mmCIF file of C-alpha atoms in Angstrom:
data_model
loop_
_atom_site.group_PDB
_atom_site.id
_atom_site.type_symbol
_atom_site.label_atom_id
_atom_site.label_comp_id
_atom_site.label_asym_id
_atom_site.label_seq_id
_atom_site.Cartn_x
_atom_site.Cartn_y
_atom_site.Cartn_z
ATOM 1 C CA GLY A 26 69.107 22.436 -79.161
ATOM 2 C CA ALA A 27 71.876 22.231 -76.624
ATOM 3 C CA PHE A 28 73.135 25.045 -74.433
ATOM 4 C CA ASP A 29 76.497 26.020 -72.938
ATOM 5 C CA TYR A 30 74.853 26.631 -69.559
ATOM 6 C CA VAL A 31 71.801 24.822 -68.268
ATOM 7 C CA LEU A 32 70.151 25.783 -64.985
ATOM 8 C CA CYS A 33 67.893 23.235 -63.307
ATOM 9 C CA LEU A 34 66.799 24.795 -60.052
ATOM 10 C CA SER A 35 64.386 22.894 -57.809
ATOM 11 C CA VAL A 36 62.616 21.124 -60.675
ATOM 12 C CA LEU A 37 63.496 17.422 -60.880
ATOM 13 C CA HIS A 38 61.857 16.325 -57.637
ATOM 14 C CA HIS A 39 58.481 17.439 -59.055
ATOM 15 C CA PHE A 40 58.597 14.468 -61.452
ATOM 16 C CA LEU A 41 58.711 12.119 -58.461
ATOM 17 C CA ALA A 42 55.857 10.936 -56.261
ATOM 18 C CA LYS A 43 58.400 10.464 -53.448
ATOM 19 C CA LYS A 44 59.938 13.869 -52.698
ATOM 20 C CA ASP A 45 62.665 12.434 -50.443
ATOM 21 C CA VAL A 46 65.219 12.286 -53.260
ATOM 22 C CA TRP A 47 67.885 10.710 -51.080
ATOM 23 C CA LYS A 48 65.511 7.807 -50.354
ATOM 24 C CA VAL A 49 64.819 7.448 -54.076
ATOM 25 C CA LEU A 50 68.575 7.261 -54.651
ATOM 26 C CA ARG A 51 69.190 4.670 -51.916
ATOM 27 C CA MET A 52 66.137 2.477 -51.331
ATOM 28 C CA GLU A 53 65.155 -0.407 -53.606
ATOM 29 C CA GLU A 54 61.450 0.169 -52.926
ATOM 30 C CA PHE A 55 61.674 3.393 -54.964
ATOM 31 C CA ALA A 56 63.258 1.824 -58.057
ATOM 32 C CA SER A 57 60.506 3.120 -60.352
ATOM 33 C CA GLU A 58 61.057 6.648 -59.016
ATOM 34 C CA LEU A 59 64.803 6.274 -59.555
ATOM 35 C CA ALA A 60 64.145 5.296 -63.182
ATOM 36 C CA ILE A 61 62.177 8.538 -63.637
ATOM 37 C CA LEU A 62 64.961 10.597 -62.068
ATOM 38 C CA ARG A 63 67.573 8.930 -64.271
ATOM 39 C CA LYS A 64 65.528 9.687 -67.373
ATOM 40 C CA GLN A 65 65.342 13.361 -66.374
ATOM 41 C CA LEU A 66 69.104 13.511 -65.748
ATOM 42 C CA LYS A 67 69.694 12.139 -69.257
ATOM 43 C CA ARG A 68 67.410 14.863 -70.621
ATOM 44 C CA LEU A 69 69.496 17.455 -68.780
ATOM 45 C CA ARG A 70 72.625 16.023 -70.370
ATOM 46 C CA ALA A 71 71.006 16.204 -73.810
ATOM 47 C CA LEU A 72 70.250 19.890 -73.203
ATOM 48 C CA THR A 73 73.844 20.574 -72.145
ATOM 49 C CA ALA A 74 76.236 21.168 -75.052
ATOM 50 C CA ASP A 75 79.545 19.325 -75.190
ATOM 51 C CA LYS A 76 81.959 21.237 -72.954
ATOM 52 C CA GLY A 77 78.885 22.869 -71.358
ATOM 53 C CA THR A 78 77.918 23.153 -67.707
ATOM 54 C CA CYS A 79 74.724 22.196 -65.921
ATOM 55 C CA ILE A 80 73.956 23.771 -62.555
ATOM 56 C CA LEU A 81 71.505 21.636 -60.628
ATOM 57 C CA GLU A 82 69.778 22.484 -57.360
ATOM 58 C CA MET A 83 68.135 19.520 -55.690
ATOM 59 C CA PRO A 84 65.953 19.780 -52.598
ATOM 60 C CA TYR A 85 66.320 16.934 -50.143
ATOM 61 C CA GLU A 86 63.173 16.717 -48.016
ATOM 62 C CA TYR A 87 62.828 14.878 -44.726
ATOM 63 C CA ASP A 88 60.036 13.475 -42.593
ATOM 64 C CA ASP A 89 62.358 13.349 -39.570
ATOM 65 C CA PRO A 90 65.202 15.817 -40.259
ATOM 66 C CA THR A 91 67.150 15.086 -37.080
ATOM 67 C CA GLU A 92 67.578 11.389 -37.872
ATOM 68 C CA GLU A 93 67.361 11.379 -41.658
ATOM 69 C CA ARG A 94 70.048 14.030 -42.188
ATOM 70 C CA LYS A 95 72.484 11.629 -40.510
ATOM 71 C CA ALA A 96 71.894 9.069 -43.274
ATOM 72 C CA VAL A 97 72.100 11.366 -46.300
ATOM 73 C CA ASP A 98 75.100 11.218 -48.622
ATOM 74 C CA PHE A 99 74.815 14.146 -51.014
ATOM 75 C CA GLU A 100 77.644 12.756 -53.161
ATOM 76 C CA ILE A 101 75.464 9.913 -54.516
ATOM 77 C CA LEU A 102 73.796 12.203 -57.053
ATOM 78 C CA ASN A 103 77.239 12.892 -58.577
ATOM 79 C CA GLU A 104 77.440 9.258 -59.674
ATOM 80 C CA GLU A 105 73.953 9.449 -61.188
ATOM 81 C CA LEU A 106 74.940 12.568 -63.144
ATOM 82 C CA LYS A 107 78.008 10.776 -64.510
ATOM 83 C CA ALA A 108 75.889 7.749 -65.437
ATOM 84 C CA ALA A 109 73.560 10.136 -67.304
ATOM 85 C CA GLY A 110 76.467 11.162 -69.519
ATOM 86 C CA PHE A 111 78.158 14.053 -67.754
ATOM 87 C CA ALA A 112 81.958 13.810 -67.690
ATOM 88 C CA SER A 113 82.203 15.065 -64.127
ATOM 89 C CA SER A 114 80.039 16.343 -61.329
ATOM 90 C CA ARG A 115 80.628 17.836 -57.926
ATOM 91 C CA CYS A 116 78.483 18.806 -54.998
ATOM 92 C CA LEU A 117 79.004 22.426 -53.935
ATOM 93 C CA GLY A 118 76.980 22.029 -50.760
ATOM 94 C CA THR A 119 73.936 23.698 -49.304
ATOM 95 C CA TRP A 120 72.305 26.804 -50.653
ATOM 96 C CA ASP A 121 71.245 29.111 -47.828
ATOM 97 C CA TYR A 122 67.611 30.118 -48.123
ATOM 98 C CA ASN A 123 64.462 30.636 -46.056
ATOM 99 C CA PRO A 124 65.291 29.347 -42.529
ATOM 100 C CA LYS A 125 61.646 28.371 -41.964
ATOM 101 C CA HIS A 126 61.831 25.838 -44.811
ATOM 102 C CA ARG A 127 65.350 24.674 -43.940
ATOM 103 C CA GLU A 128 63.994 22.836 -40.914
ATOM 104 C CA PHE A 129 62.651 20.007 -43.122
ATOM 105 C CA LYS A 130 64.654 20.475 -46.315
ATOM 106 C CA ASP A 131 68.178 20.979 -47.646
ATOM 107 C CA ARG A 132 68.793 22.553 -51.042
ATOM 108 C CA ILE A 133 71.995 21.156 -52.517
ATOM 109 C CA ILE A 134 73.845 22.645 -55.506
ATOM 110 C CA TYR A 135 75.675 20.472 -58.059
ATOM 111 C CA VAL A 136 77.832 21.424 -61.032
ATOM 112 C CA ALA A 137 77.969 18.862 -63.837
ATOM 113 C CA LYS A 138 80.351 19.252 -66.786
ATOM 114 C CA ALA A 139 79.632 17.730 -70.168
ATOM 115 C CA SER A 140 82.472 16.094 -72.086
#
């Protein structure tokens, strides 16, 4: 079935061999990983009822946080969510969590609305 509210918290990156989601979104060498991510986003849309809301938390992991955080554009996933069938999507920003893990990872929250 489909649900009015769908929560997808720190799940989608586990389908990917490359955990640096922002690299998967931007680099041609990870096209097969991007195809997997897109398939999962379409599944999320199918689970979200029309007029429903999907809350998505996506961890962005880094090998070199100091340099790589400069290159990340968290808004790119919004376009992927729209391409998956959501009417709109917005990035709410970072979720504050364990400071020890934050050194090499950001956890970003998105809200996607179904049409």
